[in-house]
């Protein structure tokens, strides 16, 4: 018989780097937008997600509601996922790009903690150590005055906004971690497109309600901001597609480690285009968080490889 053509080595990792770059550029454009609330940006992102997913739902004939027993999980996946997006966009707008990006990388650590609580997955001393590393990294970035004194330097704008952004980024990370736990609970019984559909629809409804309550709905004043909004939607969608493709052809462990390139790109873009040099506190916090998330990913990867070898035996 004919031999199957071997997949290009490293293609999955290349897709991961490309995804990280697209997400980082989208974050940069978000920082450049003026007079548009983070909730409105999130609403535009949800519209792009819906436009992309709708043809897939029709093609795969998944329906729009999903299996009856899974709808409550899909609802909370959509609600928590869209909440994470809104909070992250707010954090990007009020604090340095690199700081917000680093905090989001505590997600794998909190995912392990929540999976231990709700799914009864194993939680070892190593996981506890990685959690403490992640918390240390967040503290170094937030630099609360009761630990670092009243004069905090190297932040963007006022310390009040910096603190609000930090809280929003942490809440976004916890929401994203909860979303992953829900997706693990649902498993493969629900199509991936249906999961994104709930995320986009519930996110759009929530964003529209929030915009009317906050009275923040407005069209951008200039053409540049409108272009940025469209690019944020396209780049965010492209980043999601390439990350999904990476996970389809590469193990989750290497992909999780390579995703730390998000932090590298955030630092580079912040220096080149926002003229904001990160402080040594931020660099130290980034090292703690990256070490924590990478350690968590490596442990999960080694555990999955070990289980695969045991099945072969």
PDB file of C-alpha atoms in Angstrom:
ATOM      1  CA  UNK A   1       0.000   0.000   0.000  1.00  0.00           C
ATOM      2  CA  UNK A   2       0.989   3.628  -0.346  1.00  0.00           C
ATOM      3  CA  UNK A   3       2.658   5.256   2.608  1.00  0.00           C
ATOM      4  CA  UNK A   4       0.861   8.175   4.236  1.00  0.00           C
ATOM      5  CA  UNK A   5       2.738  11.419   3.791  1.00  0.00           C
ATOM      6  CA  UNK A   6       4.322  12.493   7.090  1.00  0.00           C
ATOM      7  CA  UNK A   7       3.061  15.713   8.630  1.00  0.00           C
ATOM      8  CA  UNK A   8       5.421  18.667   8.601  1.00  0.00           C
ATOM      9  CA  UNK A   9       7.428  18.451  11.852  1.00  0.00           C
ATOM     10  CA  UNK A  10       6.848  21.412  14.124  1.00  0.00           C
ATOM     11  CA  UNK A  11       3.808  22.641  12.187  1.00  0.00           C
ATOM     12  CA  UNK A  12       1.616  22.580  15.303  1.00  0.00           C
ATOM     13  CA  UNK A  13       4.148  24.663  17.243  1.00  0.00           C
ATOM     14  CA  UNK A  14       4.372  27.113  14.326  1.00  0.00           C
ATOM     15  CA  UNK A  15       0.579  27.475  14.390  1.00  0.00           C
ATOM     16  CA  UNK A  16       0.799  28.156  18.142  1.00  0.00           C
ATOM     17  CA  UNK A  17       3.383  30.925  17.656  1.00  0.00           C
ATOM     18  CA  UNK A  18       1.284  32.424  14.840  1.00  0.00           C
ATOM     19  CA  UNK A  19      -1.794  32.307  17.087  1.00  0.00           C
ATOM     20  CA  UNK A  20       0.129  34.028  19.909  1.00  0.00           C
ATOM     21  CA  UNK A  21       1.299  36.748  17.510  1.00  0.00           C
ATOM     22  CA  UNK A  22      -2.232  37.401  16.177  1.00  0.00           C
ATOM     23  CA  UNK A  23      -3.686  37.610  19.705  1.00  0.00           C
ATOM     24  CA  UNK A  24      -0.897  40.000  20.755  1.00  0.00           C
ATOM     25  CA  UNK A  25      -1.404  42.307  17.760  1.00  0.00           C
ATOM     26  CA  UNK A  26      -5.157  42.335  18.460  1.00  0.00           C
ATOM     27  CA  UNK A  27      -4.360  43.401  22.039  1.00  0.00           C
ATOM     28  CA  UNK A  28      -2.100  46.168  20.707  1.00  0.00           C
ATOM     29  CA  UNK A  29      -4.894  47.514  18.484  1.00  0.00           C
ATOM     30  CA  UNK A  30      -7.193  47.443  21.517  1.00  0.00           C
ATOM     31  CA  UNK A  31      -4.743  49.687  23.381  1.00  0.00           C
ATOM     32  CA  UNK A  32      -4.713  52.075  20.404  1.00  0.00           C
ATOM     33  CA  UNK A  33      -8.499  52.489  20.271  1.00  0.00           C
ATOM     34  CA  UNK A  34      -9.824  55.694  21.847  1.00  0.00           C
ATOM     35  CA  UNK A  35     -13.271  56.389  23.353  1.00  0.00           C
ATOM     36  CA  UNK A  36     -14.648  52.870  22.816  1.00  0.00           C
ATOM     37  CA  UNK A  37     -15.603  50.870  25.909  1.00  0.00           C
ATOM     38  CA  UNK A  38     -14.179  47.368  26.332  1.00  0.00           C
ATOM     39  CA  UNK A  39     -17.729  45.947  26.383  1.00  0.00           C
ATOM     40  CA  UNK A  40     -18.426  47.411  22.936  1.00  0.00           C
ATOM     41  CA  UNK A  41     -15.171  45.942  21.577  1.00  0.00           C
ATOM     42  CA  UNK A  42     -16.243  42.572  23.000  1.00  0.00           C
ATOM     43  CA  UNK A  43     -19.624  42.892  21.242  1.00  0.00           C
ATOM     44  CA  UNK A  44     -17.885  43.411  17.888  1.00  0.00           C
ATOM     45  CA  UNK A  45     -15.697  40.372  18.577  1.00  0.00           C
ATOM     46  CA  UNK A  46     -18.814  38.262  19.287  1.00  0.00           C
ATOM     47  CA  UNK A  47     -20.384  39.348  15.975  1.00  0.00           C
ATOM     48  CA  UNK A  48     -17.287  38.118  14.100  1.00  0.00           C
ATOM     49  CA  UNK A  49     -17.386  34.824  16.003  1.00  0.00           C
ATOM     50  CA  UNK A  50     -21.049  34.294  15.097  1.00  0.00           C
ATOM     51  CA  UNK A  51     -20.440  35.061  11.417  1.00  0.00           C
ATOM     52  CA  UNK A  52     -17.628  32.487  11.347  1.00  0.00           C
ATOM     53  CA  UNK A  53     -19.396  29.728  13.292  1.00  0.00           C
ATOM     54  CA  UNK A  54     -22.873  29.909  11.688  1.00  0.00           C
ATOM     55  CA  UNK A  55     -21.842  28.229   8.378  1.00  0.00           C
ATOM     56  CA  UNK A  56     -20.075  25.490  10.375  1.00  0.00           C
ATOM     57  CA  UNK A  57     -23.216  24.776  12.441  1.00  0.00           C
ATOM     58  CA  UNK A  58     -25.270  24.486   9.256  1.00  0.00           C
ATOM     59  CA  UNK A  59     -22.670  22.283   7.522  1.00  0.00           C
ATOM     60  CA  UNK A  60     -22.243  19.850  10.431  1.00  0.00           C
ATOM     61  CA  UNK A  61     -25.995  19.922  11.271  1.00  0.00           C
ATOM     62  CA  UNK A  62     -25.317  20.359  14.989  1.00  0.00           C
ATOM     63  CA  UNK A  63     -28.405  22.480  15.668  1.00  0.00           C
ATOM     64  CA  UNK A  64     -28.301  25.715  17.655  1.00  0.00           C
ATOM     65  CA  UNK A  65     -29.128  24.493  21.171  1.00  0.00           C
ATOM     66  CA  UNK A  66     -27.158  21.257  21.584  1.00  0.00           C
ATOM     67  CA  UNK A  67     -28.104  18.090  23.512  1.00  0.00           C
ATOM     68  CA  UNK A  68     -30.718  18.658  26.237  1.00  0.00           C
ATOM     69  CA  UNK A  69     -28.528  17.409  29.076  1.00  0.00           C
ATOM     70  CA  UNK A  70     -25.630  19.672  28.049  1.00  0.00           C
ATOM     71  CA  UNK A  71     -27.402  22.992  27.503  1.00  0.00           C
ATOM     72  CA  UNK A  72     -26.901  24.259  31.059  1.00  0.00           C
ATOM     73  CA  UNK A  73     -23.164  23.580  30.769  1.00  0.00           C
ATOM     74  CA  UNK A  74     -23.057  25.305  27.370  1.00  0.00           C
ATOM     75  CA  UNK A  75     -24.871  28.316  28.844  1.00  0.00           C
ATOM     76  CA  UNK A  76     -22.337  28.703  31.647  1.00  0.00           C
ATOM     77  CA  UNK A  77     -19.489  28.096  29.183  1.00  0.00           C
ATOM     78  CA  UNK A  78     -20.824  30.965  27.074  1.00  0.00           C
ATOM     79  CA  UNK A  79     -21.477  33.241  30.048  1.00  0.00           C
ATOM     80  CA  UNK A  80     -18.098  32.672  31.743  1.00  0.00           C
ATOM     81  CA  UNK A  81     -16.164  32.729  28.462  1.00  0.00           C
ATOM     82  CA  UNK A  82     -17.677  36.037  27.336  1.00  0.00           C
ATOM     83  CA  UNK A  83     -17.218  37.496  30.852  1.00  0.00           C
ATOM     84  CA  UNK A  84     -13.536  36.544  30.689  1.00  0.00           C
ATOM     85  CA  UNK A  85     -13.229  38.322  27.332  1.00  0.00           C
ATOM     86  CA  UNK A  86     -14.869  41.564  28.549  1.00  0.00           C
ATOM     87  CA  UNK A  87     -12.752  41.687  31.717  1.00  0.00           C
ATOM     88  CA  UNK A  88      -9.556  40.980  29.792  1.00  0.00           C
ATOM     89  CA  UNK A  89     -10.278  43.735  27.274  1.00  0.00           C
ATOM     90  CA  UNK A  90     -10.916  46.138  30.157  1.00  0.00           C
ATOM     91  CA  UNK A  91      -7.597  45.116  31.737  1.00  0.00           C
ATOM     92  CA  UNK A  92      -5.801  45.730  28.443  1.00  0.00           C
ATOM     93  CA  UNK A  93      -7.258  49.243  28.263  1.00  0.00           C
ATOM     94  CA  UNK A  94      -6.327  50.416  31.787  1.00  0.00           C
ATOM     95  CA  UNK A  95      -2.980  48.709  32.506  1.00  0.00           C
ATOM     96  CA  UNK A  96       0.239  47.900  30.605  1.00  0.00           C
ATOM     97  CA  UNK A  97      -0.203  45.305  27.857  1.00  0.00           C
ATOM     98  CA  UNK A  98       2.551  43.027  29.174  1.00  0.00           C
ATOM     99  CA  UNK A  99       1.189  43.103  32.747  1.00  0.00           C
ATOM    100  CA  UNK A 100      -2.319  42.055  31.702  1.00  0.00           C
ATOM    101  CA  UNK A 101      -0.964  39.345  29.388  1.00  0.00           C
ATOM    102  CA  UNK A 102       1.247  37.875  32.104  1.00  0.00           C
ATOM    103  CA  UNK A 103      -1.646  37.649  34.581  1.00  0.00           C
ATOM    104  CA  UNK A 104      -3.744  35.707  32.047  1.00  0.00           C
ATOM    105  CA  UNK A 105      -1.016  33.040  31.983  1.00  0.00           C
ATOM    106  CA  UNK A 106      -1.970  31.954  35.481  1.00  0.00           C
ATOM    107  CA  UNK A 107      -5.000  30.265  33.872  1.00  0.00           C
ATOM    108  CA  UNK A 108      -3.482  26.709  33.682  1.00  0.00           C
ATOM    109  CA  UNK A 109      -2.633  26.866  37.393  1.00  0.00           C
ATOM    110  CA  UNK A 110      -6.143  27.913  38.410  1.00  0.00           C
ATOM    111  CA  UNK A 111      -7.599  25.345  35.990  1.00  0.00           C
ATOM    112  CA  UNK A 112      -5.772  22.575  37.887  1.00  0.00           C
ATOM    113  CA  UNK A 113      -7.100  23.947  41.190  1.00  0.00           C
ATOM    114  CA  UNK A 114     -10.713  24.178  39.977  1.00  0.00           C
ATOM    115  CA  UNK A 115     -10.504  20.737  38.323  1.00  0.00           C
ATOM    116  CA  UNK A 116      -9.389  19.315  41.678  1.00  0.00           C
ATOM    117  CA  UNK A 117     -12.343  20.960  43.453  1.00  0.00           C
ATOM    118  CA  UNK A 118     -15.126  20.238  40.925  1.00  0.00           C
ATOM    119  CA  UNK A 119     -13.908  17.275  38.847  1.00  0.00           C
ATOM    120  CA  UNK A 120     -11.951  15.476  41.602  1.00  0.00           C
ATOM    121  CA  UNK A 121      -8.791  15.471  39.460  1.00  0.00           C
ATOM    122  CA  UNK A 122      -5.450  14.854  41.156  1.00  0.00           C
ATOM    123  CA  UNK A 123      -3.809  17.909  42.778  1.00  0.00           C
ATOM    124  CA  UNK A 124      -0.254  17.289  43.960  1.00  0.00           C
ATOM    125  CA  UNK A 125       2.299  19.274  45.965  1.00  0.00           C
ATOM    126  CA  UNK A 126       3.854  20.314  42.649  1.00  0.00           C
ATOM    127  CA  UNK A 127       0.528  21.862  41.618  1.00  0.00           C
ATOM    128  CA  UNK A 128       0.411  23.737  44.938  1.00  0.00           C
ATOM    129  CA  UNK A 129       3.964  25.010  44.354  1.00  0.00           C
ATOM    130  CA  UNK A 130       3.063  26.218  40.841  1.00  0.00           C
ATOM    131  CA  UNK A 131      -0.016  27.963  42.268  1.00  0.00           C
ATOM    132  CA  UNK A 132       2.137  29.807  44.818  1.00  0.00           C
ATOM    133  CA  UNK A 133       4.551  30.811  42.026  1.00  0.00           C
ATOM    134  CA  UNK A 134       1.653  32.195  39.995  1.00  0.00           C
ATOM    135  CA  UNK A 135       0.282  34.178  42.957  1.00  0.00           C
ATOM    136  CA  UNK A 136       3.775  35.574  43.609  1.00  0.00           C
ATOM    137  CA  UNK A 137       3.998  36.707  39.986  1.00  0.00           C
ATOM    138  CA  UNK A 138       0.638  38.480  40.201  1.00  0.00           C
ATOM    139  CA  UNK A 139       1.687  40.232  43.436  1.00  0.00           C
ATOM    140  CA  UNK A 140       4.905  41.475  41.784  1.00  0.00           C
ATOM    141  CA  UNK A 141       2.848  42.922  38.923  1.00  0.00           C
ATOM    142  CA  UNK A 142       0.068  44.421  41.085  1.00  0.00           C
ATOM    143  CA  UNK A 143       2.544  45.750  43.686  1.00  0.00           C
ATOM    144  CA  UNK A 144      -0.004  46.490  46.450  1.00  0.00           C
ATOM    145  CA  UNK A 145       0.987  49.552  48.534  1.00  0.00           C
ATOM    146  CA  UNK A 146       0.854  47.685  51.852  1.00  0.00           C
ATOM    147  CA  UNK A 147       3.802  45.576  50.588  1.00  0.00           C
ATOM    148  CA  UNK A 148       5.617  47.965  48.238  1.00  0.00           C
ATOM    149  CA  UNK A 149       4.885  51.352  49.841  1.00  0.00           C
ATOM    150  CA  UNK A 150       2.633  54.185  48.728  1.00  0.00           C
ATOM    151  CA  UNK A 151       4.854  55.357  45.835  1.00  0.00           C
ATOM    152  CA  UNK A 152       4.496  52.694  43.139  1.00  0.00           C
ATOM    153  CA  UNK A 153       6.501  53.485  39.983  1.00  0.00           C
ATOM    154  CA  UNK A 154       6.443  52.129  36.434  1.00  0.00           C
ATOM    155  CA  UNK A 155       2.662  51.793  36.122  1.00  0.00           C
ATOM    156  CA  UNK A 156       0.471  53.150  33.316  1.00  0.00           C
ATOM    157  CA  UNK A 157      -1.790  55.976  34.486  1.00  0.00           C
ATOM    158  CA  UNK A 158      -3.038  56.065  38.085  1.00  0.00           C
ATOM    159  CA  UNK A 159      -2.500  53.254  40.566  1.00  0.00           C
ATOM    160  CA  UNK A 160      -6.299  53.013  41.009  1.00  0.00           C
ATOM    161  CA  UNK A 161      -6.697  52.071  37.332  1.00  0.00           C
ATOM    162  CA  UNK A 162      -3.720  49.708  37.625  1.00  0.00           C
ATOM    163  CA  UNK A 163      -5.400  47.961  40.568  1.00  0.00           C
ATOM    164  CA  UNK A 164      -8.761  47.808  38.756  1.00  0.00           C
ATOM    165  CA  UNK A 165      -7.020  46.306  35.715  1.00  0.00           C
ATOM    166  CA  UNK A 166      -5.246  43.738  37.893  1.00  0.00           C
ATOM    167  CA  UNK A 167      -8.506  42.680  39.554  1.00  0.00           C
ATOM    168  CA  UNK A 168     -10.215  42.474  36.137  1.00  0.00           C
ATOM    169  CA  UNK A 169      -7.346  40.368  34.712  1.00  0.00           C
ATOM    170  CA  UNK A 170      -7.463  37.970  37.692  1.00  0.00           C
ATOM    171  CA  UNK A 171     -11.262  37.668  37.429  1.00  0.00           C
ATOM    172  CA  UNK A 172     -10.882  37.070  33.677  1.00  0.00           C
ATOM    173  CA  UNK A 173      -8.345  34.324  34.356  1.00  0.00           C
ATOM    174  CA  UNK A 174     -10.633  32.612  36.886  1.00  0.00           C
ATOM    175  CA  UNK A 175     -13.556  32.810  34.434  1.00  0.00           C
ATOM    176  CA  UNK A 176     -11.405  31.339  31.644  1.00  0.00           C
ATOM    177  CA  UNK A 177     -10.217  28.542  33.951  1.00  0.00           C
ATOM    178  CA  UNK A 178     -13.847  27.792  34.901  1.00  0.00           C
ATOM    179  CA  UNK A 179     -14.704  27.627  31.189  1.00  0.00           C
ATOM    180  CA  UNK A 180     -12.010  24.999  30.598  1.00  0.00           C
ATOM    181  CA  UNK A 181     -13.309  22.927  33.523  1.00  0.00           C
ATOM    182  CA  UNK A 182     -16.831  23.066  32.035  1.00  0.00           C
ATOM    183  CA  UNK A 183     -15.498  22.008  28.614  1.00  0.00           C
ATOM    184  CA  UNK A 184     -13.741  19.067  30.274  1.00  0.00           C
ATOM    185  CA  UNK A 185     -17.024  18.129  31.943  1.00  0.00           C
ATOM    186  CA  UNK A 186     -18.870  18.268  28.616  1.00  0.00           C
ATOM    187  CA  UNK A 187     -16.090  16.364  26.820  1.00  0.00           C
ATOM    188  CA  UNK A 188     -16.510  15.432  23.148  1.00  0.00           C
ATOM    189  CA  UNK A 189     -20.275  15.046  23.357  1.00  0.00           C
ATOM    190  CA  UNK A 190     -20.733  18.601  22.027  1.00  0.00           C
ATOM    191  CA  UNK A 191     -19.259  19.888  18.775  1.00  0.00           C
ATOM    192  CA  UNK A 192     -16.563  22.560  19.057  1.00  0.00           C
ATOM    193  CA  UNK A 193     -18.522  24.967  16.829  1.00  0.00           C
ATOM    194  CA  UNK A 194     -21.552  24.732  19.125  1.00  0.00           C
ATOM    195  CA  UNK A 195     -19.397  25.687  22.103  1.00  0.00           C
ATOM    196  CA  UNK A 196     -18.140  28.804  20.280  1.00  0.00           C
ATOM    197  CA  UNK A 197     -21.709  29.591  19.174  1.00  0.00           C
ATOM    198  CA  UNK A 198     -22.936  29.760  22.792  1.00  0.00           C
ATOM    199  CA  UNK A 199     -19.877  31.870  23.655  1.00  0.00           C
ATOM    200  CA  UNK A 200     -20.650  34.379  20.883  1.00  0.00           C
ATOM    201  CA  UNK A 201     -24.452  34.570  21.272  1.00  0.00           C
ATOM    202  CA  UNK A 202     -24.522  34.864  25.070  1.00  0.00           C
ATOM    203  CA  UNK A 203     -21.569  37.255  24.934  1.00  0.00           C
ATOM    204  CA  UNK A 204     -23.305  39.500  22.389  1.00  0.00           C
ATOM    205  CA  UNK A 205     -26.583  39.565  24.361  1.00  0.00           C
ATOM    206  CA  UNK A 206     -24.727  40.318  27.605  1.00  0.00           C
ATOM    207  CA  UNK A 207     -22.615  43.045  25.975  1.00  0.00           C
ATOM    208  CA  UNK A 208     -25.645  44.783  24.401  1.00  0.00           C
ATOM    209  CA  UNK A 209     -27.503  44.780  27.745  1.00  0.00           C
ATOM    210  CA  UNK A 210     -24.408  46.081  29.562  1.00  0.00           C
ATOM    211  CA  UNK A 211     -23.900  48.851  26.987  1.00  0.00           C
ATOM    212  CA  UNK A 212     -27.474  50.101  27.419  1.00  0.00           C
ATOM    213  CA  UNK A 213     -27.197  49.966  31.218  1.00  0.00           C
ATOM    214  CA  UNK A 214     -23.852  51.800  31.186  1.00  0.00           C
ATOM    215  CA  UNK A 215     -25.008  54.132  28.377  1.00  0.00           C
ATOM    216  CA  UNK A 216     -21.666  53.552  26.663  1.00  0.00           C
ATOM    217  CA  UNK A 217     -22.810  52.603  23.154  1.00  0.00           C
ATOM    218  CA  UNK A 218     -21.201  54.841  20.528  1.00  0.00           C
ATOM    219  CA  UNK A 219     -19.622  54.508  17.111  1.00  0.00           C
ATOM    220  CA  UNK A 220     -15.898  55.330  16.971  1.00  0.00           C
ATOM    221  CA  UNK A 221     -15.286  58.962  16.025  1.00  0.00           C
ATOM    222  CA  UNK A 222     -12.645  58.333  13.369  1.00  0.00           C
ATOM    223  CA  UNK A 223     -12.017  55.820  10.601  1.00  0.00           C
ATOM    224  CA  UNK A 224      -8.869  54.510  12.248  1.00  0.00           C
ATOM    225  CA  UNK A 225     -10.718  53.216  15.309  1.00  0.00           C
ATOM    226  CA  UNK A 226     -13.329  51.535  13.110  1.00  0.00           C
ATOM    227  CA  UNK A 227     -10.561  49.760  11.194  1.00  0.00           C
ATOM    228  CA  UNK A 228      -9.001  48.688  14.498  1.00  0.00           C
ATOM    229  CA  UNK A 229     -12.327  47.198  15.638  1.00  0.00           C
ATOM    230  CA  UNK A 230     -12.595  45.127  12.448  1.00  0.00           C
ATOM    231  CA  UNK A 231      -8.956  44.020  12.745  1.00  0.00           C
ATOM    232  CA  UNK A 232      -9.449  42.997  16.405  1.00  0.00           C
ATOM    233  CA  UNK A 233     -12.330  40.766  15.338  1.00  0.00           C
ATOM    234  CA  UNK A 234     -10.388  39.230  12.422  1.00  0.00           C
ATOM    235  CA  UNK A 235      -7.135  38.758  14.359  1.00  0.00           C
ATOM    236  CA  UNK A 236      -8.927  37.276  17.377  1.00  0.00           C
ATOM    237  CA  UNK A 237     -10.746  34.861  15.074  1.00  0.00           C
ATOM    238  CA  UNK A 238      -7.508  33.974  13.267  1.00  0.00           C
ATOM    239  CA  UNK A 239      -5.721  33.383  16.576  1.00  0.00           C
ATOM    240  CA  UNK A 240      -8.506  31.052  17.722  1.00  0.00           C
ATOM    241  CA  UNK A 241      -8.429  29.092  14.435  1.00  0.00           C
ATOM    242  CA  UNK A 242      -4.657  28.584  14.453  1.00  0.00           C
ATOM    243  CA  UNK A 243      -4.678  27.592  18.130  1.00  0.00           C
ATOM    244  CA  UNK A 244      -7.393  25.016  17.405  1.00  0.00           C
ATOM    245  CA  UNK A 245      -5.418  23.651  14.432  1.00  0.00           C
ATOM    246  CA  UNK A 246      -2.294  23.452  16.606  1.00  0.00           C
ATOM    247  CA  UNK A 247      -4.135  21.374  19.222  1.00  0.00           C
ATOM    248  CA  UNK A 248      -5.422  19.061  16.492  1.00  0.00           C
ATOM    249  CA  UNK A 249      -1.944  18.054  15.269  1.00  0.00           C
ATOM    250  CA  UNK A 250       0.240  18.567  18.360  1.00  0.00           C
ATOM    251  CA  UNK A 251       0.089  17.424  21.997  1.00  0.00           C
ATOM    252  CA  UNK A 252      -1.400  19.897  24.472  1.00  0.00           C
ATOM    253  CA  UNK A 253       1.803  20.091  26.577  1.00  0.00           C
ATOM    254  CA  UNK A 254       4.130  21.540  23.898  1.00  0.00           C
ATOM    255  CA  UNK A 255       1.352  23.857  22.706  1.00  0.00           C
ATOM    256  CA  UNK A 256       0.809  25.212  26.252  1.00  0.00           C
ATOM    257  CA  UNK A 257       4.542  25.839  26.647  1.00  0.00           C
ATOM    258  CA  UNK A 258       4.845  27.515  23.246  1.00  0.00           C
ATOM    259  CA  UNK A 259       1.862  29.749  24.076  1.00  0.00           C
ATOM    260  CA  UNK A 260       4.140  31.577  26.505  1.00  0.00           C
ATOM    261  CA  UNK A 261       5.297  33.413  23.360  1.00  0.00           C
ATOM    262  CA  UNK A 262       2.221  35.585  24.053  1.00  0.00           C
ATOM    263  CA  UNK A 263       4.215  37.163  26.893  1.00  0.00           C
ATOM    264  CA  UNK A 264       7.283  37.703  24.692  1.00  0.00           C
ATOM    265  CA  UNK A 265       5.234  39.355  21.937  1.00  0.00           C
ATOM    266  CA  UNK A 266       3.394  41.519  24.497  1.00  0.00           C
ATOM    267  CA  UNK A 267       6.702  42.834  25.894  1.00  0.00           C
ATOM    268  CA  UNK A 268       8.098  43.524  22.401  1.00  0.00           C
ATOM    269  CA  UNK A 269       4.948  45.291  21.128  1.00  0.00           C
ATOM    270  CA  UNK A 270       4.650  47.332  24.322  1.00  0.00           C
ATOM    271  CA  UNK A 271       8.207  48.643  23.959  1.00  0.00           C
ATOM    272  CA  UNK A 272       8.068  49.228  20.171  1.00  0.00           C
ATOM    273  CA  UNK A 273       4.608  50.755  19.743  1.00  0.00           C
ATOM    274  CA  UNK A 274       3.493  51.980  23.183  1.00  0.00           C
ATOM    275  CA  UNK A 275       6.865  53.362  24.374  1.00  0.00           C
ATOM    276  CA  UNK A 276       6.374  51.760  27.780  1.00  0.00           C
ATOM    277  CA  UNK A 277       9.396  49.980  29.226  1.00  0.00           C
ATOM    278  CA  UNK A 278       8.451  47.169  31.643  1.00  0.00           C
ATOM    279  CA  UNK A 279       9.823  47.432  35.167  1.00  0.00           C
ATOM    280  CA  UNK A 280      11.978  44.767  36.795  1.00  0.00           C
ATOM    281  CA  UNK A 281       8.984  43.951  38.995  1.00  0.00           C
ATOM    282  CA  UNK A 282       6.970  43.098  35.881  1.00  0.00           C
ATOM    283  CA  UNK A 283       9.834  41.037  34.443  1.00  0.00           C
ATOM    284  CA  UNK A 284      10.172  39.146  37.739  1.00  0.00           C
ATOM    285  CA  UNK A 285       6.422  38.545  37.877  1.00  0.00           C
ATOM    286  CA  UNK A 286       6.458  37.356  34.267  1.00  0.00           C
ATOM    287  CA  UNK A 287       9.237  34.850  35.015  1.00  0.00           C
ATOM    288  CA  UNK A 288       7.291  33.488  38.008  1.00  0.00           C
ATOM    289  CA  UNK A 289       4.061  33.119  36.022  1.00  0.00           C
ATOM    290  CA  UNK A 290       5.725  31.628  32.915  1.00  0.00           C
ATOM    291  CA  UNK A 291       7.655  29.141  35.090  1.00  0.00           C
ATOM    292  CA  UNK A 292       4.404  28.234  36.857  1.00  0.00           C
ATOM    293  CA  UNK A 293       2.308  27.743  33.693  1.00  0.00           C
ATOM    294  CA  UNK A 294       5.134  25.910  31.881  1.00  0.00           C
ATOM    295  CA  UNK A 295       5.669  23.617  34.871  1.00  0.00           C
ATOM    296  CA  UNK A 296       1.962  22.820  34.996  1.00  0.00           C
ATOM    297  CA  UNK A 297       1.891  22.089  31.249  1.00  0.00           C
ATOM    298  CA  UNK A 298       4.981  19.857  31.404  1.00  0.00           C
ATOM    299  CA  UNK A 299       3.550  17.839  34.305  1.00  0.00           C
ATOM    300  CA  UNK A 300       0.237  17.325  32.494  1.00  0.00           C
ATOM    301  CA  UNK A 301       2.087  16.366  29.303  1.00  0.00           C
ATOM    302  CA  UNK A 302       4.328  13.833  31.051  1.00  0.00           C
ATOM    303  CA  UNK A 303       1.322  12.367  32.846  1.00  0.00           C
ATOM    304  CA  UNK A 304      -0.578  11.902  29.551  1.00  0.00           C
ATOM    305  CA  UNK A 305       2.483  10.318  27.883  1.00  0.00           C
ATOM    306  CA  UNK A 306       2.875   7.915  30.818  1.00  0.00           C
ATOM    307  CA  UNK A 307      -0.798   6.909  30.627  1.00  0.00           C
ATOM    308  CA  UNK A 308      -0.482   6.350  26.852  1.00  0.00           C
ATOM    309  CA  UNK A 309       2.525   4.023  27.379  1.00  0.00           C
ATOM    310  CA  UNK A 310       0.626   2.086  30.064  1.00  0.00           C
ATOM    311  CA  UNK A 311      -2.243   1.527  27.637  1.00  0.00           C
ATOM    312  CA  UNK A 312       0.189   0.186  25.022  1.00  0.00           C
ATOM    313  CA  UNK A 313       1.573  -2.299  27.545  1.00  0.00           C
TER     314      UNK A 313
END
